[in-house]
Tab-separated table of C-alpha atoms in Angstrom:
chain	number	residue	atom	x	y	z
G	1	MET	CA	0.000	0.000	0.000
G	2	LYS	CA	1.261	3.487	-0.880
G	3	ARG	CA	2.781	5.534	1.925
G	4	ILE	CA	1.293	9.035	2.134
G	5	LEU	CA	3.238	10.400	5.102
G	6	PHE	CA	6.478	9.440	6.810
G	7	VAL	CA	7.771	11.150	9.949
G	8	GLU	CA	11.404	10.153	10.528
G	9	ASN	CA	13.055	10.593	13.957
G	10	VAL	CA	11.515	14.017	14.512
G	11	SER	CA	12.392	15.977	17.638
G	12	LYS	CA	11.254	19.448	18.718
G	13	LYS	CA	12.529	21.841	21.360
G	14	PHE	CA	11.016	25.131	22.453
G	15	SER	CA	13.480	27.397	24.298
G	16	GLY	CA	15.408	24.376	25.473
G	17	LEU	CA	12.306	22.409	26.499
G	18	GLN	CA	12.215	19.021	24.774
G	19	VAL	CA	8.636	18.490	23.565
G	20	LEU	CA	9.139	15.630	21.076
G	21	THR	CA	11.983	13.114	20.976
G	22	GLU	CA	12.789	11.004	17.901
G	23	VAL	CA	9.196	10.431	16.835
G	24	SER	CA	8.684	8.214	13.775
G	25	MET	CA	5.382	7.213	12.184
G	26	GLU	CA	3.938	6.415	8.785
G	27	VAL	CA	0.458	6.822	7.353
G	28	LEU	CA	-0.714	4.667	4.467
G	29	GLU	CA	-3.036	5.629	1.664
G	30	GLY	CA	-6.708	5.318	2.576
G	31	GLU	CA	-6.246	4.767	6.306
G	32	ARG	CA	-7.651	6.761	9.200
G	33	HIS	CA	-4.832	7.323	11.653
G	34	ALA	CA	-5.385	8.759	15.141
G	35	ILE	CA	-2.760	10.428	17.330
G	36	ILE	CA	-3.618	10.183	21.030
G	37	GLY	CA	-1.937	10.720	24.375
G	38	PRO	CA	-2.259	12.489	27.729
G	39	ASN	CA	-2.252	16.278	27.988
G	40	GLY	CA	1.231	17.542	27.242
G	41	ALA	CA	2.216	14.412	25.329
G	42	GLY	CA	3.149	16.422	22.218
G	43	LYS	CA	0.153	15.618	19.997
G	44	THR	CA	-0.555	19.155	18.808
G	45	THR	CA	3.147	19.867	18.357
G	46	LEU	CA	3.465	16.835	16.079
G	47	PHE	CA	0.347	17.911	14.209
G	48	ASN	CA	1.799	21.394	13.690
G	49	LEU	CA	5.131	19.987	12.532
G	50	ILE	CA	3.443	17.850	9.885
G	51	THR	CA	1.376	20.780	8.606
G	52	GLY	CA	4.289	23.225	8.494
G	53	PHE	CA	3.294	25.550	11.317
G	54	TYR	CA	6.445	24.508	13.207
G	55	ARG	CA	9.759	23.159	11.963
G	56	PRO	CA	11.494	20.200	13.586
G	57	SER	CA	14.638	20.717	15.620
G	58	SER	CA	15.866	17.510	13.996
G	59	GLY	CA	14.499	14.723	11.830
G	60	ARG	CA	12.588	14.823	8.547
G	61	ILE	CA	8.989	14.678	7.306
G	62	PHE	CA	7.978	13.277	3.917
G	63	PHE	CA	4.592	13.798	2.248
G	64	LEU	CA	3.953	11.888	-0.985
G	65	GLU	CA	7.681	11.011	-0.911
G	66	LYS	CA	8.609	14.725	-0.987
G	67	ASP	CA	10.724	16.151	1.828
G	68	ILE	CA	8.474	18.843	3.344
G	69	THR	CA	10.529	19.356	6.509
G	70	ARG	CA	11.424	22.979	5.717
G	71	MET	CA	8.357	23.900	3.687
G	72	ARG	CA	5.922	26.537	4.868
G	73	ALA	CA	2.322	25.637	5.646
G	74	TYR	CA	0.899	27.093	2.428
G	75	GLN	CA	3.452	25.191	0.343
G	76	ILE	CA	2.528	21.910	2.023
G	77	ALA	CA	-1.170	22.683	1.501
G	78	ARG	CA	-0.540	23.097	-2.223
G	79	HIS	CA	0.798	19.544	-2.340
G	80	GLY	CA	-2.598	18.261	-1.150
G	81	LEU	CA	-2.747	18.507	2.647
G	82	SER	CA	-5.720	20.205	4.308
G	83	ARG	CA	-6.175	20.732	8.046
G	84	SER	CA	-8.729	21.908	10.573
G	85	PHE	CA	-8.041	23.635	13.884
G	86	GLN	CA	-9.195	23.156	17.486
G	87	ILE	CA	-10.953	26.524	17.248
G	88	THR	CA	-13.352	27.089	14.368
G	89	THR	CA	-11.868	29.101	11.518
G	90	VAL	CA	-14.900	29.845	9.370
G	91	PHE	CA	-15.586	33.321	7.972
G	92	PRO	CA	-18.176	34.500	10.529
G	93	THR	CA	-19.942	37.253	8.538
G	94	MET	CA	-20.198	35.226	5.340
G	95	THR	CA	-23.083	32.861	4.717
G	96	VAL	CA	-22.554	29.119	4.791
G	97	TYR	CA	-22.720	28.988	0.996
G	98	GLU	CA	-20.238	31.866	0.666
G	99	ASN	CA	-17.848	30.052	3.018
G	100	VAL	CA	-18.028	26.887	0.932
G	101	ARG	CA	-17.699	28.833	-2.313
G	102	SER	CA	-14.591	30.632	-1.032
G	103	ALA	CA	-12.942	27.264	-0.356
G	104	ILE	CA	-13.787	26.065	-3.870
G	105	VAL	CA	-12.342	29.287	-5.293
G	106	ALA	CA	-9.120	28.695	-3.337
G	107	LYS	CA	-8.916	25.169	-4.742
G	108	LEU	CA	-9.261	26.471	-8.276
G	109	ASN	CA	-6.812	29.339	-7.570
G	110	LYS	CA	-9.287	31.931	-8.776
G	111	ARG	CA	-9.644	35.510	-7.533
G	112	PHE	CA	-12.246	38.221	-7.690
G	113	ASN	CA	-11.630	40.821	-10.391
G	114	TRP	CA	-13.707	43.296	-12.331
G	115	VAL	CA	-13.857	41.040	-15.397
G	116	THR	CA	-14.807	37.717	-13.774
G	117	SER	CA	-17.815	37.317	-11.523
G	118	LEU	CA	-17.972	34.215	-9.357
G	119	LYS	CA	-21.707	34.041	-9.852
G	120	LYS	CA	-21.087	33.481	-13.542
G	121	ASN	CA	-18.421	30.874	-13.007
G	122	GLY	CA	-20.316	27.653	-13.558
G	123	ASN	CA	-17.487	25.420	-12.326
G	124	VAL	CA	-17.252	27.193	-8.973
G	125	GLN	CA	-21.008	27.214	-8.543
G	126	SER	CA	-21.532	23.578	-9.506
G	127	GLN	CA	-18.761	22.338	-7.205
G	128	SER	CA	-20.071	24.476	-4.353
G	129	GLU	CA	-23.585	23.135	-4.838
G	130	ARG	CA	-22.367	19.528	-4.928
G	131	LEU	CA	-20.426	19.976	-1.692
G	132	MET	CA	-23.399	21.646	-0.001
G	133	ASP	CA	-25.597	18.712	-1.008
G	134	PHE	CA	-23.020	16.105	0.000
G	135	LEU	CA	-22.579	17.576	3.479
G	136	GLY	CA	-26.238	18.405	4.090
G	137	LEU	CA	-25.753	22.141	4.505
G	138	ASN	CA	-28.529	23.426	2.254
G	139	ASP	CA	-30.872	24.044	5.180
G	140	VAL	CA	-28.481	26.726	6.469
G	141	ARG	CA	-26.976	27.907	3.186
G	142	ASP	CA	-28.029	31.577	3.537
G	143	ILE	CA	-27.313	31.908	7.270
G	144	PRO	CA	-24.173	33.800	8.362
G	145	ALA	CA	-21.674	31.373	9.863
G	146	CYS	CA	-21.614	33.324	13.139
G	147	GLU	CA	-25.304	32.533	13.682
G	148	LEU	CA	-24.831	28.763	13.477
G	149	SER	CA	-24.664	26.611	16.574
G	150	TYR	CA	-21.148	25.596	17.593
G	151	GLY	CA	-21.785	22.086	16.306
G	152	ARG	CA	-22.877	23.334	12.886
G	153	GLN	CA	-19.868	25.640	12.748
G	154	ARG	CA	-17.616	22.610	13.217
G	155	HIS	CA	-19.660	20.886	10.492
G	156	LEU	CA	-18.998	23.840	8.191
G	157	GLU	CA	-15.311	23.876	9.044
G	158	LEU	CA	-15.084	20.229	8.045
G	159	ALA	CA	-16.687	21.181	4.738
G	160	LEU	CA	-14.014	23.829	4.190
G	161	THR	CA	-11.291	21.316	5.054
G	162	VAL	CA	-12.439	18.781	2.453
G	163	ALA	CA	-13.470	21.352	-0.175
G	164	ARG	CA	-9.995	21.379	-1.704
G	165	ASP	CA	-10.219	17.634	-2.374
G	166	PRO	CA	-6.994	17.016	-0.451
G	167	VAL	CA	-4.800	13.922	-0.568
G	168	LEU	CA	-4.463	14.036	3.232
G	169	ILE	CA	-7.083	15.412	5.638
G	170	MET	CA	-5.852	16.431	9.095
G	171	LEU	CA	-8.377	17.122	11.859
G	172	ASP	CA	-7.310	18.667	15.155
G	173	GLU	CA	-9.747	17.700	17.944
G	174	PRO	CA	-12.768	17.557	15.579
G	175	THR	CA	-15.257	16.817	18.388
G	176	ALA	CA	-13.902	19.282	20.959
G	177	GLY	CA	-16.744	21.209	22.592
G	178	LEU	CA	-19.499	19.079	21.075
G	179	ASN	CA	-22.255	17.415	23.074
G	180	SER	CA	-22.947	13.692	22.738
G	181	GLU	CA	-25.480	14.068	19.916
G	182	GLU	CA	-23.245	16.474	17.994
G	183	THR	CA	-20.316	14.111	18.492
G	184	ARG	CA	-22.278	11.193	17.024
G	185	ASP	CA	-23.206	13.368	14.039
G	186	ALA	CA	-19.589	14.453	13.647
G	187	VAL	CA	-18.352	10.852	13.633
G	188	THR	CA	-20.874	9.955	10.934
G	189	LEU	CA	-19.871	12.978	8.873
G	190	ILE	CA	-16.138	12.376	9.247
G	191	ARG	CA	-16.565	8.758	8.202
G	192	GLN	CA	-18.572	9.921	5.188
G	193	VAL	CA	-16.174	12.605	3.949
G	194	THR	CA	-13.032	10.511	4.506
G	195	GLU	CA	-14.290	7.450	2.654
G	196	LYS	CA	-11.445	6.301	0.368
G	197	LYS	CA	-9.329	9.211	1.613
G	198	THR	CA	-6.457	9.423	4.079
G	199	LEU	CA	-7.067	10.960	7.505
G	200	ILE	CA	-4.908	11.912	10.469
G	201	MET	CA	-6.704	13.175	13.547
G	202	VAL	CA	-5.727	14.295	16.995
G	203	GLU	CA	-8.627	13.390	19.269
G	204	HIS	CA	-9.197	13.140	23.030
G	205	ASP	CA	-12.498	11.226	22.906
G	206	MET	CA	-11.556	7.555	22.872
G	207	ASP	CA	-14.988	6.438	21.703
G	208	VAL	CA	-14.485	8.618	18.624
G	209	VAL	CA	-10.988	7.242	18.097
G	210	PHE	CA	-12.069	3.611	18.412
G	211	ASN	CA	-15.022	4.202	16.088
G	212	LEU	CA	-13.046	5.917	13.341
G	213	ALA	CA	-9.384	4.908	13.401
G	214	ASP	CA	-7.756	2.051	11.536
G	215	ARG	CA	-4.444	2.582	13.316
G	216	ILE	CA	-3.341	4.627	16.303
G	217	THR	CA	-0.115	6.296	17.390
G	218	VAL	CA	0.139	6.890	21.149
G	219	LEU	CA	2.412	9.636	22.455
G	220	ASN	CA	3.551	9.983	26.052
G	221	ASN	CA	6.049	12.546	27.321
G	222	GLY	CA	6.988	13.438	23.760
G	223	ARG	CA	7.868	9.892	22.711
G	224	ILE	CA	6.076	7.101	20.871
G	225	LEU	CA	4.583	4.797	23.477
G	226	ALA	CA	2.783	2.463	21.075
G	227	GLN	CA	1.563	2.155	17.511
G	228	GLY	CA	-0.829	-0.331	15.999
G	229	ARG	CA	-4.356	-1.335	15.118
G	230	VAL	CA	-7.233	-0.406	17.401
G	231	ASP	CA	-7.406	-3.845	18.995
G	232	GLU	CA	-3.662	-3.796	19.676
G	233	ILE	CA	-3.880	-0.408	21.377
G	234	ARG	CA	-6.882	-1.487	23.463
G	235	GLN	CA	-4.903	-4.444	24.784
G	236	ASN	CA	-1.603	-2.637	25.342
G	237	GLU	CA	-0.861	-2.562	29.069
G	238	GLU	CA	1.431	0.471	28.869
G	239	VAL	CA	-1.221	2.454	27.015
G	240	ARG	CA	-3.899	1.555	29.537
G	241	GLU	CA	-1.677	2.667	32.387
G	242	ALA	CA	-0.497	5.881	30.742
G	243	TYR	CA	-3.666	7.096	29.100
G	244	LEU	CA	-6.768	4.957	28.819
G	245	GLY	CA	-6.959	4.016	32.488
G	246	ARG	CA	-8.174	0.889	34.214
G	247	LYS	CA	-11.774	2.045	34.080
G	248	GLN	CA	-11.588	2.335	30.283
G	249	ASP	CA	-10.075	-1.154	30.129
G	250	ALA	CA	-12.876	-2.609	32.216
G	251	THR	CA	-15.611	-1.044	30.105
G	252	GLN	CA	-14.031	-2.308	26.879
G	253	SER	CA	-13.374	-5.883	28.002
């Protein structure tokens, strides 16, 4: 199976503080890969290194066999990586449809000018309409994003993340702040939009992780504690002690 991402012996220091130490992981085409670990384990730092928001202190990162270690975030995005954030990053005063359309425009590298009107651009409009239909957003299409519930804002942000038809989708805490019903809806939606695509997610909710992930990387104190399939991680004694807890083990047995 084709390797989409390879992180090779990556370490990261901030002002002398060692946050990650010789982390290595690979993500294969079409898999959903979760990164988990206790608070302070280095999950978000690793996420930001992969997406170009930080640069490693040492080690290398390869995306589609290209060395992206020193690339900026926008350069990595152009190669086909799209990410979400813990905090919603929608355009609050724009309608839902305008948000989706702006993402389609970015994918097609088009810009507003006095000659070309987006409303007359059939390709932009048709792709925007298809994405709205696919993600079930037509009921709120004309509502400003700031007026949506928090759960629907996260829904919209996911739409913007996948609008560029990326090779690799990266979701940072996609269910953070959602109630149980919204979380169930989010899991269904994530499964839908990542079908036959490659996903990396950082997620604290273990039910979400176990429902979505094919493989899991566990970080603890900035190092890889374990990697493997969901059943392997469930049964790993070190993982249970460091993160999942005995109560989690009992409920899953």
